[in-house]
PDB file of C-alpha atoms in Angstrom:
ATOM      1  CA  UNK A1324     -80.859  77.967 -87.919  1.00  0.00           C
ATOM      2  CA  UNK A1325     -77.999  80.475 -89.045  1.00  0.00           C
ATOM      3  CA  UNK A1326     -74.637  79.420 -87.312  1.00  0.00           C
ATOM      4  CA  UNK A1327     -71.111  78.964 -87.414  1.00  0.00           C
ATOM      5  CA  UNK A1328     -69.768  75.237 -88.085  1.00  0.00           C
ATOM      6  CA  UNK A1329     -66.250  73.993 -87.291  1.00  0.00           C
ATOM      7  CA  UNK A1330     -65.018  70.757 -88.717  1.00  0.00           C
ATOM      8  CA  UNK A1331     -63.908  68.571 -87.674  1.00  0.00           C
ATOM      9  CA  UNK A1332     -64.869  68.717 -83.723  1.00  0.00           C
ATOM     10  CA  UNK A1333     -61.644  66.617 -82.902  1.00  0.00           C
ATOM     11  CA  UNK A1334     -58.284  66.471 -84.899  1.00  0.00           C
ATOM     12  CA  UNK A1335     -55.092  64.336 -84.114  1.00  0.00           C
ATOM     13  CA  UNK A1336     -52.072  65.339 -86.295  1.00  0.00           C
ATOM     14  CA  UNK A1337     -48.868  64.257 -85.945  1.00  0.00           C
ATOM     15  CA  UNK A1338     -45.933  66.483 -84.902  1.00  0.00           C
ATOM     16  CA  UNK A1339     -44.796  68.482 -87.991  1.00  0.00           C
ATOM     17  CA  UNK A1340     -47.602  67.350 -90.222  1.00  0.00           C
ATOM     18  CA  UNK A1341     -49.701  70.172 -91.749  1.00  0.00           C
ATOM     19  CA  UNK A1342     -53.285  70.142 -90.728  1.00  0.00           C
ATOM     20  CA  UNK A1343     -56.122  72.380 -91.761  1.00  0.00           C
ATOM     21  CA  UNK A1344     -59.298  73.251 -89.608  1.00  0.00           C
ATOM     22  CA  UNK A1345     -62.410  74.342 -91.269  1.00  0.00           C
ATOM     23  CA  UNK A1346     -64.834  77.093 -90.435  1.00  0.00           C
ATOM     24  CA  UNK A1347     -68.233  77.915 -92.187  1.00  0.00           C
ATOM     25  CA  UNK A1348     -71.304  80.493 -91.473  1.00  0.00           C
ATOM     26  CA  UNK A1349     -74.205  80.962 -92.758  1.00  0.00           C
ATOM     27  CA  UNK A1350     -74.661  84.075 -90.715  1.00  0.00           C
ATOM     28  CA  UNK A1351     -73.322  86.501 -93.762  1.00  0.00           C
ATOM     29  CA  UNK A1352     -70.940  88.299 -91.340  1.00  0.00           C
ATOM     30  CA  UNK A1353     -68.052  90.354 -92.586  1.00  0.00           C
ATOM     31  CA  UNK A1354     -65.529  89.289 -90.011  1.00  0.00           C
ATOM     32  CA  UNK A1355     -64.337  85.768 -89.214  1.00  0.00           C
ATOM     33  CA  UNK A1356     -61.766  85.515 -86.279  1.00  0.00           C
ATOM     34  CA  UNK A1357     -59.709  82.261 -85.207  1.00  0.00           C
ATOM     35  CA  UNK A1358     -58.848  81.833 -81.379  1.00  0.00           C
ATOM     36  CA  UNK A1359     -56.506  79.471 -79.814  1.00  0.00           C
ATOM     37  CA  UNK A1360     -57.711  78.384 -76.330  1.00  0.00           C
ATOM     38  CA  UNK A1361     -55.173  76.437 -74.161  1.00  0.00           C
ATOM     39  CA  UNK A1362     -56.845  74.667 -70.936  1.00  0.00           C
ATOM     40  CA  UNK A1363     -58.180  76.757 -68.566  1.00  0.00           C
ATOM     41  CA  UNK A1364     -57.297  80.063 -70.454  1.00  0.00           C
ATOM     42  CA  UNK A1365     -59.129  82.519 -72.121  1.00  0.00           C
ATOM     43  CA  UNK A1366     -59.200  82.609 -75.950  1.00  0.00           C
ATOM     44  CA  UNK A1367     -56.360  83.981 -77.734  1.00  0.00           C
ATOM     45  CA  UNK A1368     -56.898  85.647 -80.744  1.00  0.00           C
ATOM     46  CA  UNK A1369     -54.846  84.530 -83.549  1.00  0.00           C
ATOM     47  CA  UNK A1370     -55.916  86.628 -86.373  1.00  0.00           C
ATOM     48  CA  UNK A1371     -59.108  87.690 -88.373  1.00  0.00           C
ATOM     49  CA  UNK A1372     -60.631  88.779 -91.441  1.00  0.00           C
ATOM     50  CA  UNK A1373     -62.628  91.717 -92.234  1.00  0.00           C
ATOM     51  CA  UNK A1374     -64.195  90.778 -95.753  1.00  0.00           C
ATOM     52  CA  UNK A1375     -60.753  89.942 -97.936  1.00  0.00           C
ATOM     53  CA  UNK A1376     -58.546  92.065 -95.545  1.00  0.00           C
ATOM     54  CA  UNK A1377     -56.565  89.900 -93.412  1.00  0.00           C
ATOM     55  CA  UNK A1378     -55.337  91.111 -89.961  1.00  0.00           C
ATOM     56  CA  UNK A1379     -52.527  89.231 -88.129  1.00  0.00           C
ATOM     57  CA  UNK A1380     -51.903  89.387 -84.520  1.00  0.00           C
ATOM     58  CA  UNK A1381     -48.578  90.702 -83.761  1.00  0.00           C
ATOM     59  CA  UNK A1382     -47.640  87.633 -81.434  1.00  0.00           C
ATOM     60  CA  UNK A1383     -49.286  85.188 -83.588  1.00  0.00           C
ATOM     61  CA  UNK A1384     -46.688  82.732 -84.807  1.00  0.00           C
ATOM     62  CA  UNK A1385     -45.570  82.284 -88.554  1.00  0.00           C
ATOM     63  CA  UNK A1386     -46.704  78.695 -87.912  1.00  0.00           C
ATOM     64  CA  UNK A1387     -50.122  79.557 -88.422  1.00  0.00           C
ATOM     65  CA  UNK A1388     -51.859  80.765 -91.504  1.00  0.00           C
ATOM     66  CA  UNK A1389     -55.131  81.627 -92.699  1.00  0.00           C
ATOM     67  CA  UNK A1390     -57.165  81.593 -95.996  1.00  0.00           C
ATOM     68  CA  UNK A1391     -60.789  82.964 -96.637  1.00  0.00           C
ATOM     69  CA  UNK A1392     -62.086  81.972-100.186  1.00  0.00           C
ATOM     70  CA  UNK A1393     -65.318  83.426 -99.745  1.00  0.00           C
ATOM     71  CA  UNK A1394     -67.835  84.834 -97.219  1.00  0.00           C
ATOM     72  CA  UNK A1395     -68.851  81.617 -96.038  1.00  0.00           C
ATOM     73  CA  UNK A1396     -65.738  79.545 -95.415  1.00  0.00           C
ATOM     74  CA  UNK A1397     -62.480  80.354 -93.173  1.00  0.00           C
ATOM     75  CA  UNK A1398     -59.265  78.107 -92.762  1.00  0.00           C
ATOM     76  CA  UNK A1399     -56.675  77.529 -90.185  1.00  0.00           C
ATOM     77  CA  UNK A1400     -53.755  76.234 -91.294  1.00  0.00           C
ATOM     78  CA  UNK A1401     -50.918  75.003 -89.181  1.00  0.00           C
ATOM     79  CA  UNK A1402     -47.813  74.110 -91.081  1.00  0.00           C
ATOM     80  CA  UNK A1403     -45.788  72.385 -88.798  1.00  0.00           C
ATOM     81  CA  UNK A1404     -47.724  71.761 -85.652  1.00  0.00           C
ATOM     82  CA  UNK A1405     -45.752  71.480 -82.427  1.00  0.00           C
ATOM     83  CA  UNK A1406     -46.777  69.708 -79.117  1.00  0.00           C
ATOM     84  CA  UNK A1407     -47.520  73.212 -78.017  1.00  0.00           C
ATOM     85  CA  UNK A1408     -50.019  73.850 -80.450  1.00  0.00           C
ATOM     86  CA  UNK A1409     -52.423  71.257 -78.869  1.00  0.00           C
ATOM     87  CA  UNK A1410     -55.413  73.469 -77.984  1.00  0.00           C
ATOM     88  CA  UNK A1411     -59.082  74.076 -78.902  1.00  0.00           C
ATOM     89  CA  UNK A1412     -59.457  76.327 -81.966  1.00  0.00           C
ATOM     90  CA  UNK A1413     -62.588  78.446 -81.884  1.00  0.00           C
ATOM     91  CA  UNK A1414     -63.903  80.248 -84.989  1.00  0.00           C
ATOM     92  CA  UNK A1415     -66.030  83.240 -84.547  1.00  0.00           C
ATOM     93  CA  UNK A1416     -67.858  85.777 -86.743  1.00  0.00           C
ATOM     94  CA  UNK A1417     -69.387  89.192 -85.968  1.00  0.00           C
ATOM     95  CA  UNK A1418     -71.047  91.917 -88.083  1.00  0.00           C
ATOM     96  CA  UNK A1419     -69.687  94.912 -86.410  1.00  0.00           C
ATOM     97  CA  UNK A1420     -71.318  98.277 -86.735  1.00  0.00           C
ATOM     98  CA  UNK A1421     -69.631 101.692 -87.743  1.00  0.00           C
ATOM     99  CA  UNK A1422     -67.917 104.229 -85.717  1.00  0.00           C
ATOM    100  CA  UNK A1423     -68.611 104.012 -81.813  1.00  0.00           C
ATOM    101  CA  UNK A1424     -71.380 101.075 -82.777  1.00  0.00           C
ATOM    102  CA  UNK A1425     -69.061  98.228 -81.582  1.00  0.00           C
ATOM    103  CA  UNK A1426     -71.365  96.598 -79.372  1.00  0.00           C
ATOM    104  CA  UNK A1427     -72.019  93.403 -81.744  1.00  0.00           C
ATOM    105  CA  UNK A1428     -71.316  90.250 -80.257  1.00  0.00           C
ATOM    106  CA  UNK A1429     -69.314  87.388 -81.674  1.00  0.00           C
ATOM    107  CA  UNK A1430     -70.706  84.064 -82.575  1.00  0.00           C
ATOM    108  CA  UNK A1431     -68.722  81.197 -82.030  1.00  0.00           C
ATOM    109  CA  UNK A1432     -68.666  77.354 -83.564  1.00  0.00           C
ATOM    110  CA  UNK A1433     -68.160  74.772 -81.284  1.00  0.00           C
ATOM    111  CA  UNK A1434     -64.377  74.534 -81.581  1.00  0.00           C
ATOM    112  CA  UNK A1435     -61.939  71.824 -82.741  1.00  0.00           C
ATOM    113  CA  UNK A1436     -59.889  70.285 -80.346  1.00  0.00           C
ATOM    114  CA  UNK A1437     -56.451  69.666 -81.616  1.00  0.00           C
ATOM    115  CA  UNK A1438     -54.368  67.023 -80.420  1.00  0.00           C
ATOM    116  CA  UNK A1439     -50.529  66.720 -81.610  1.00  0.00           C
ATOM    117  CA  UNK A1440     -48.900  63.318 -81.277  1.00  0.00           C
TER     118      UNK A1440
ATOM    119  CA  UNK B 578     -57.161 100.429 -74.604  1.00  0.00           C
ATOM    120  CA  UNK B 579     -59.928  98.255 -73.514  1.00  0.00           C
ATOM    121  CA  UNK B 580     -59.721  95.784 -71.188  1.00  0.00           C
ATOM    122  CA  UNK B 581     -61.390  93.283 -68.685  1.00  0.00           C
ATOM    123  CA  UNK B 582     -60.051  92.115 -65.596  1.00  0.00           C
ATOM    124  CA  UNK B 583     -62.061  89.022 -63.836  1.00  0.00           C
ATOM    125  CA  UNK B 584     -61.715  88.973 -59.962  1.00  0.00           C
ATOM    126  CA  UNK B 585     -61.386  85.132 -58.964  1.00  0.00           C
ATOM    127  CA  UNK B 586     -60.637  82.037 -61.218  1.00  0.00           C
ATOM    128  CA  UNK B 587     -63.006  79.918 -59.358  1.00  0.00           C
ATOM    129  CA  UNK B 588     -65.909  80.496 -57.803  1.00  0.00           C
ATOM    130  CA  UNK B 589     -67.902  77.798 -55.503  1.00  0.00           C
ATOM    131  CA  UNK B 590     -71.478  78.170 -54.611  1.00  0.00           C
ATOM    132  CA  UNK B 591     -74.155  75.812 -53.245  1.00  0.00           C
ATOM    133  CA  UNK B 592     -77.040  75.055 -55.516  1.00  0.00           C
ATOM    134  CA  UNK B 593     -79.943  77.600 -54.867  1.00  0.00           C
ATOM    135  CA  UNK B 594     -77.431  80.140 -53.628  1.00  0.00           C
ATOM    136  CA  UNK B 595     -76.545  83.444 -55.050  1.00  0.00           C
ATOM    137  CA  UNK B 596     -73.991  83.802 -58.022  1.00  0.00           C
ATOM    138  CA  UNK B 597     -71.854  86.415 -58.171  1.00  0.00           C
ATOM    139  CA  UNK B 598     -68.780  86.595 -60.786  1.00  0.00           C
ATOM    140  CA  UNK B 599     -66.936  90.061 -60.650  1.00  0.00           C
ATOM    141  CA  UNK B 600     -65.511  92.068 -63.777  1.00  0.00           C
ATOM    142  CA  UNK B 601     -64.183  95.498 -64.005  1.00  0.00           C
ATOM    143  CA  UNK B 602     -63.437  97.194 -66.908  1.00  0.00           C
ATOM    144  CA  UNK B 603     -60.784  99.983 -68.364  1.00  0.00           C
ATOM    145  CA  UNK B 604     -61.642 101.893 -71.239  1.00  0.00           C
ATOM    146  CA  UNK B 605     -61.225 105.386 -72.469  1.00  0.00           C
ATOM    147  CA  UNK B 606     -64.402 105.203 -74.596  1.00  0.00           C
ATOM    148  CA  UNK B 607     -67.895 104.111 -73.917  1.00  0.00           C
ATOM    149  CA  UNK B 608     -67.257 100.239 -73.409  1.00  0.00           C
ATOM    150  CA  UNK B 609     -69.321  97.642 -74.783  1.00  0.00           C
ATOM    151  CA  UNK B 610     -69.196  94.538 -72.575  1.00  0.00           C
ATOM    152  CA  UNK B 611     -70.658  91.148 -72.760  1.00  0.00           C
ATOM    153  CA  UNK B 612     -70.491  87.913 -70.700  1.00  0.00           C
ATOM    154  CA  UNK B 613     -70.116  84.581 -72.214  1.00  0.00           C
ATOM    155  CA  UNK B 614     -70.146  80.946 -70.909  1.00  0.00           C
ATOM    156  CA  UNK B 615     -68.621  78.084 -72.232  1.00  0.00           C
ATOM    157  CA  UNK B 616     -69.398  74.402 -71.416  1.00  0.00           C
ATOM    158  CA  UNK B 617     -66.691  71.680 -71.364  1.00  0.00           C
ATOM    159  CA  UNK B 618     -65.346  71.044 -74.893  1.00  0.00           C
ATOM    160  CA  UNK B 619     -67.761  73.595 -76.424  1.00  0.00           C
ATOM    161  CA  UNK B 620     -67.678  77.116 -78.029  1.00  0.00           C
ATOM    162  CA  UNK B 621     -68.495  80.302 -76.443  1.00  0.00           C
ATOM    163  CA  UNK B 622     -72.060  81.128 -76.033  1.00  0.00           C
ATOM    164  CA  UNK B 623     -73.209  84.964 -75.219  1.00  0.00           C
ATOM    165  CA  UNK B 624     -74.948  85.273 -72.104  1.00  0.00           C
ATOM    166  CA  UNK B 625     -75.742  89.152 -72.167  1.00  0.00           C
ATOM    167  CA  UNK B 626     -74.559  92.046 -73.536  1.00  0.00           C
ATOM    168  CA  UNK B 627     -74.302  95.810 -72.322  1.00  0.00           C
ATOM    169  CA  UNK B 628     -75.386  98.409 -75.219  1.00  0.00           C
ATOM    170  CA  UNK B 629     -75.733 101.377 -72.959  1.00  0.00           C
ATOM    171  CA  UNK B 630     -79.323 101.346 -73.268  1.00  0.00           C
ATOM    172  CA  UNK B 631     -79.658  99.915 -69.714  1.00  0.00           C
ATOM    173  CA  UNK B 632     -77.766  99.834 -67.026  1.00  0.00           C
ATOM    174  CA  UNK B 633     -79.234  96.448 -65.685  1.00  0.00           C
ATOM    175  CA  UNK B 634     -78.996  93.901 -68.599  1.00  0.00           C
ATOM    176  CA  UNK B 635     -80.944  90.901 -68.273  1.00  0.00           C
ATOM    177  CA  UNK B 636     -79.374  87.593 -70.327  1.00  0.00           C
ATOM    178  CA  UNK B 637     -80.203  84.204 -70.766  1.00  0.00           C
ATOM    179  CA  UNK B 638     -80.493  81.206 -68.235  1.00  0.00           C
ATOM    180  CA  UNK B 639     -81.701  83.878 -65.424  1.00  0.00           C
ATOM    181  CA  UNK B 640     -78.382  85.928 -65.362  1.00  0.00           C
ATOM    182  CA  UNK B 641     -78.156  89.531 -65.200  1.00  0.00           C
ATOM    183  CA  UNK B 642     -75.674  92.030 -64.998  1.00  0.00           C
ATOM    184  CA  UNK B 643     -75.250  95.830 -63.955  1.00  0.00           C
ATOM    185  CA  UNK B 644     -72.877  98.380 -65.633  1.00  0.00           C
ATOM    186  CA  UNK B 645     -71.630 100.693 -62.961  1.00  0.00           C
ATOM    187  CA  UNK B 646     -69.717 103.432 -64.368  1.00  0.00           C
ATOM    188  CA  UNK B 647     -68.431 104.930 -60.961  1.00  0.00           C
ATOM    189  CA  UNK B 648     -66.957 101.467 -59.976  1.00  0.00           C
ATOM    190  CA  UNK B 649     -65.979 100.639 -63.614  1.00  0.00           C
ATOM    191  CA  UNK B 650     -67.703  97.261 -63.098  1.00  0.00           C
ATOM    192  CA  UNK B 651     -70.014  94.630 -64.844  1.00  0.00           C
ATOM    193  CA  UNK B 652     -70.814  91.899 -62.342  1.00  0.00           C
ATOM    194  CA  UNK B 653     -72.805  88.827 -63.311  1.00  0.00           C
ATOM    195  CA  UNK B 654     -75.121  87.729 -61.023  1.00  0.00           C
ATOM    196  CA  UNK B 655     -77.813  84.894 -60.965  1.00  0.00           C
ATOM    197  CA  UNK B 656     -80.074  84.661 -57.631  1.00  0.00           C
ATOM    198  CA  UNK B 657     -80.456  81.014 -57.363  1.00  0.00           C
ATOM    199  CA  UNK B 658     -77.448  78.860 -58.751  1.00  0.00           C
ATOM    200  CA  UNK B 659     -78.436  75.362 -60.772  1.00  0.00           C
ATOM    201  CA  UNK B 660     -76.262  72.316 -60.890  1.00  0.00           C
ATOM    202  CA  UNK B 661     -76.228  72.929 -64.733  1.00  0.00           C
ATOM    203  CA  UNK B 662     -74.788  76.286 -64.530  1.00  0.00           C
ATOM    204  CA  UNK B 663     -71.454  75.168 -63.623  1.00  0.00           C
ATOM    205  CA  UNK B 664     -69.058  76.275 -66.561  1.00  0.00           C
ATOM    206  CA  UNK B 665     -66.162  78.692 -67.585  1.00  0.00           C
ATOM    207  CA  UNK B 666     -67.769  82.184 -67.327  1.00  0.00           C
ATOM    208  CA  UNK B 667     -65.719  85.123 -69.711  1.00  0.00           C
ATOM    209  CA  UNK B 668     -66.281  88.743 -69.539  1.00  0.00           C
ATOM    210  CA  UNK B 669     -65.345  90.514 -72.583  1.00  0.00           C
ATOM    211  CA  UNK B 670     -65.234  93.684 -74.364  1.00  0.00           C
ATOM    212  CA  UNK B 671     -64.836  94.880 -77.766  1.00  0.00           C
ATOM    213  CA  UNK B 672     -61.847  97.051 -79.048  1.00  0.00           C
ATOM    214  CA  UNK B 673     -62.170  97.697 -82.659  1.00  0.00           C
ATOM    215  CA  UNK B 674     -63.323  94.585 -84.332  1.00  0.00           C
ATOM    216  CA  UNK B 675     -61.955  92.516 -81.860  1.00  0.00           C
ATOM    217  CA  UNK B 676     -63.244  90.703 -78.747  1.00  0.00           C
ATOM    218  CA  UNK B 677     -61.203  90.829 -75.855  1.00  0.00           C
ATOM    219  CA  UNK B 678     -61.656  88.502 -73.142  1.00  0.00           C
ATOM    220  CA  UNK B 679     -60.910  88.485 -69.315  1.00  0.00           C
ATOM    221  CA  UNK B 680     -59.089  85.576 -67.955  1.00  0.00           C
ATOM    222  CA  UNK B 681     -62.135  83.810 -66.861  1.00  0.00           C
ATOM    223  CA  UNK B 682     -64.003  82.317 -63.689  1.00  0.00           C
ATOM    224  CA  UNK B 683     -64.779  78.805 -63.550  1.00  0.00           C
ATOM    225  CA  UNK B 684     -67.865  78.414 -61.464  1.00  0.00           C
ATOM    226  CA  UNK B 685     -68.626  75.459 -59.363  1.00  0.00           C
ATOM    227  CA  UNK B 686     -72.102  74.576 -58.258  1.00  0.00           C
ATOM    228  CA  UNK B 687     -72.418  72.110 -55.115  1.00  0.00           C
ATOM    229  CA  UNK B 688     -75.369  70.092 -54.639  1.00  0.00           C
TER     230      UNK B 688
END
């Protein structure tokens, strides 16, 4: 089945040690997103790629970076994780229409739960 | 700008009772609205979406939602709750290429 896959499901990293989370998709969607979700909160968009075009949310800290080497893969890099970065990180994809036809849903991976020790 | 507001961070129902989760939207253009469900330590799964084809939208697991323009609402309902429905539910809309989520409503189902 076509899907969005995140690895690993659980990641433990040390305070200040760079960490990379991975996402792959077999849906061939143009857009890939990274969301941060803290406990009992809604997912918060960090950034998204439309094809190779990177779009950063205004309030995303510089500590968070992303790479999309090809259509299928997207990575989230946290350069110096702090305790406040512990969260569930969700990758999603979509294939939006054009003009007003933005009625395409996002397809989510299972998430990576990041713990910072 | 598009946004959604979910009324009630927690809803508790008895098994077999009606489920009603409330969502209101704010949009200056025709909205595209969604309901997602999230089980613990899982990603989000689409329950249903409003595409303007019909105001009453049927989704998976027996859920449905009705789009009411006059009330700017898109409430989620299920006639009879099941224990397996206990989860977090998010109402969402699209703004440009982004999915914008409400704060979420946690549904508890009592035996």
